[in-house]
Amino acid sequence: MTQTVFVLNGPNLNLLGTREPEIYGSDTLADIEAALTEQAKALGLAIDFRQTNHEGVLVDWLHEARAAGAKAVLLNAAAYTHTSVALLDAIKAIELPVIEVHLSDPLTREEFRHISYVGMAAVDEVKGLGARSYAVALDKAAAL
Ligand code: DQA
């Protein structure tokens, strides 16, 4: 049976392509989803790719990933990365490998981005590679 990797995206990532392209690049989220879908096929995996602007929806989707028996989760929680104890608790609760993903490298940016609640529970992270961060993270998930 084909294993599924959930790819969960948080607030404002629906605006990729036009949102601060000097930081996040010019790929849209649809571009990233299309490339990742092809990559997943080549790896013998499926992806379930989603975006929401709402913190609690991300929590619900993490729970759903476990209920669905997902192989792993790639999580770009965007700004909630730096604020959300609820996401930290959810990642701990679901006992699935979660890989933290960022297009930019938050550690080279404002100090408020240096804390990562997601990173306190994630098994790995990929950041600073633009859209390629997702591709590298999917390769890592495939190797788990
Ligand atoms: C981001 C980095 C976060 O600090 C920021 O709030 C985002 C995007 C990234 O992918 O580089 O919205 O997660």
GROMACS .gro file of C-alpha atoms and ligand atoms in nm:
model
  157
    1MET     CA    1   0.000   0.000   0.000
    2THR     CA    2   0.132   0.347  -0.089
    3GLN     CA    3   0.236   0.542   0.217
    4THR     CA    4   0.127   0.903   0.252
    5VAL     CA    5   0.327   1.201   0.372
    6PHE     CA    6   0.117   1.493   0.497
    7VAL     CA    7   0.253   1.834   0.389
    8LEU     CA    8   0.097   2.100   0.610
    9ASN     CA    9   0.137   2.471   0.548
   10GLY     CA   10   0.045   2.753   0.780
   11PRO     CA   11  -0.057   3.119   0.757
   12ASN     CA   12   0.019   3.342   0.461
   13LEU     CA   13   0.180   3.064   0.260
   14ASN     CA   14  -0.123   3.079   0.028
   15LEU     CA   15   0.029   3.409  -0.089
   16LEU     CA   16   0.361   3.259  -0.199
   17GLY     CA   17   0.468   3.390  -0.537
   18THR     CA   18   0.371   3.747  -0.456
   19ARG     CA   19   0.452   3.754  -0.083
   20GLU     CA   20   0.793   3.914  -0.018
   21PRO     CA   21   0.952   3.728  -0.312
   22GLU     CA   22   1.297   3.857  -0.212
   23ILE     CA   23   1.263   3.639   0.099
   24TYR     CA   24   1.039   3.353  -0.012
   25GLY     CA   25   1.106   3.328  -0.387
   26SER     CA   26   0.866   3.339  -0.679
   27ASP     CA   27   0.725   2.984  -0.670
   28THR     CA   28   0.360   2.965  -0.570
   29LEU     CA   29   0.232   2.705  -0.324
   30ALA     CA   30   0.064   2.534  -0.622
   31ASP     CA   31   0.404   2.513  -0.796
   32ILE     CA   32   0.553   2.353  -0.485
   33GLU     CA   33   0.262   2.109  -0.457
   34ALA     CA   34   0.296   2.007  -0.823
   35ALA     CA   35   0.671   1.946  -0.796
   36LEU     CA   36   0.631   1.756  -0.469
   37THR     CA   37   0.354   1.538  -0.616
   38GLU     CA   38   0.588   1.428  -0.898
   39GLN     CA   39   0.875   1.371  -0.657
   40ALA     CA   40   0.653   1.166  -0.428
   41LYS     CA   41   0.544   0.944  -0.720
   42ALA     CA   42   0.907   0.880  -0.809
   43LEU     CA   43   0.972   0.784  -0.446
   44GLY     CA   44   0.671   0.550  -0.439
   45LEU     CA   45   0.487   0.777  -0.196
   46ALA     CA   46   0.172   0.989  -0.199
   47ILE     CA   47   0.138   1.335  -0.047
   48ASP     CA   48  -0.158   1.504   0.116
   49PHE     CA   49  -0.079   1.874   0.068
   50ARG     CA   50  -0.276   2.141   0.257
   51GLN     CA   51  -0.264   2.507   0.364
   52THR     CA   52  -0.455   2.696   0.631
   53ASN     CA   53  -0.433   3.035   0.798
   54HIS     CA   54  -0.573   2.894   1.124
   55GLU     CA   55  -0.370   2.748   1.412
   56GLY     CA   56  -0.637   2.505   1.535
   57VAL     CA   57  -0.683   2.365   1.187
   58LEU     CA   58  -0.313   2.274   1.182
   59VAL     CA   59  -0.363   2.097   1.516
   60ASP     CA   60  -0.663   1.907   1.373
   61TRP     CA   61  -0.464   1.808   1.062
   62LEU     CA   62  -0.175   1.677   1.274
   63HIS     CA   63  -0.426   1.457   1.459
   64GLU     CA   64  -0.571   1.349   1.125
   65ALA     CA   65  -0.224   1.252   1.000
   66ARG     CA   66  -0.196   1.003   1.283
   67ALA     CA   67  -0.549   0.870   1.234
   68ALA     CA   68  -0.470   0.822   0.864
   69GLY     CA   69  -0.153   0.629   0.943
   70ALA     CA   70   0.070   0.878   0.762
   71LYS     CA   71   0.438   0.790   0.721
   72ALA     CA   72   0.549   1.139   0.825
   73VAL     CA   73   0.450   1.505   0.824
   74LEU     CA   74   0.634   1.794   0.660
   75LEU     CA   75   0.526   2.102   0.854
   76ASN     CA   76   0.583   2.463   0.754
   77ALA     CA   77   0.385   2.621   1.034
   78ALA     CA   78   0.499   2.967   0.916
   79ALA     CA   79   0.454   3.228   1.192
   80TYR     CA   80   0.293   2.973   1.427
   81THR     CA   81   0.635   2.803   1.437
   82HIS     CA   82   0.749   3.080   1.668
   83THR     CA   83   0.442   3.108   1.891
   84SER     CA   84   0.246   2.786   1.914
   85VAL     CA   85   0.270   2.564   2.221
   86ALA     CA   86  -0.045   2.395   2.085
   87LEU     CA   87   0.150   2.277   1.780
   88LEU     CA   88   0.439   2.158   1.998
   89ASP     CA   89   0.195   1.957   2.210
   90ALA     CA   90   0.021   1.816   1.902
   91ILE     CA   91   0.349   1.702   1.747
   92LYS     CA   92   0.440   1.526   2.072
   93ALA     CA   93   0.095   1.373   2.097
   94ILE     CA   94   0.073   1.217   1.753
   95GLU     CA   95   0.396   1.015   1.777
   96LEU     CA   96   0.465   1.057   1.405
   97PRO     CA   97   0.791   1.189   1.262
   98VAL     CA   98   0.744   1.558   1.183
   99ILE     CA   99   1.004   1.743   0.974
  100GLU     CA  100   1.010   2.121   1.016
  101VAL     CA  101   1.030   2.307   0.684
  102HIS     CA  102   1.098   2.672   0.603
  103LEU     CA  103   1.167   2.849   0.276
  104SER     CA  104   1.381   3.112   0.448
  105ASP     CA  105   1.624   3.054   0.733
  106PRO     CA  106   1.453   3.203   1.039
  107LEU     CA  107   1.780   3.204   1.233
  108THR     CA  108   1.925   3.467   0.998
  109ARG     CA  109   1.618   3.690   1.040
  110GLU     CA  110   1.456   3.888   1.323
  111GLU     CA  111   1.517   3.759   1.674
  112PHE     CA  112   1.150   3.672   1.731
  113ARG     CA  113   1.188   3.405   1.460
  114HIS     CA  114   1.475   3.235   1.640
  115ILE     CA  115   1.253   3.035   1.874
  116SER     CA  116   1.081   2.735   1.718
  117TYR     CA  117   0.818   2.546   1.916
  118VAL     CA  118   0.785   2.309   1.620
  119GLY     CA  119   1.159   2.241   1.635
  120MET     CA  120   1.130   2.132   2.000
  121ALA     CA  121   0.945   1.820   1.887
  122ALA     CA  122   1.036   1.775   1.520
  123VAL     CA  123   1.275   1.493   1.425
  124ASP     CA  124   1.452   1.704   1.162
  125GLU     CA  125   1.441   2.041   0.985
  126VAL     CA  126   1.512   2.184   0.641
  127LYS     CA  127   1.529   2.560   0.596
  128GLY     CA  128   1.677   2.836   0.386
  129LEU     CA  129   1.662   2.658   0.049
  130GLY     CA  130   1.349   2.827  -0.087
  131ALA     CA  131   1.106   2.585  -0.252
  132ARG     CA  132   1.382   2.323  -0.253
  133SER     CA  133   1.345   2.296   0.127
  134TYR     CA  134   1.027   2.095   0.063
  135ALA     CA  135   1.202   1.862  -0.183
  136VAL     CA  136   1.489   1.793   0.055
  137ALA     CA  137   1.243   1.736   0.338
  138LEU     CA  138   1.044   1.485   0.129
  139ASP     CA  139   1.364   1.291   0.053
  140LYS     CA  140   1.433   1.283   0.427
  141ALA     CA  141   1.078   1.160   0.497
  142ALA     CA  142   1.116   0.887   0.236
  143ALA     CA  143   1.432   0.767   0.409
  144LEU     CA  144   1.265   0.737   0.753
  145DQA     C1  145   0.855   3.072   0.711
  145DQA     C2  146   0.939   3.150   0.812
  145DQA     C3  147   0.853   3.210   0.921
  145DQA     O1  148   0.934   3.286   1.011
  145DQA     C4  149   0.749   3.304   0.863
  145DQA     O2  150   0.663   3.351   0.963
  145DQA     C5  151   0.673   3.243   0.749
  145DQA     C6  152   0.743   3.157   0.654
  145DQA     C7  153   0.939   3.020   0.593
  145DQA     O3  154   0.894   2.928   0.525
  145DQA     O4  155   1.048   3.073   0.566
  145DQA     O5  156   0.557   3.271   0.730
  145DQA     O6  157   0.799   2.959   0.777
   0.00000   0.00000   0.00000
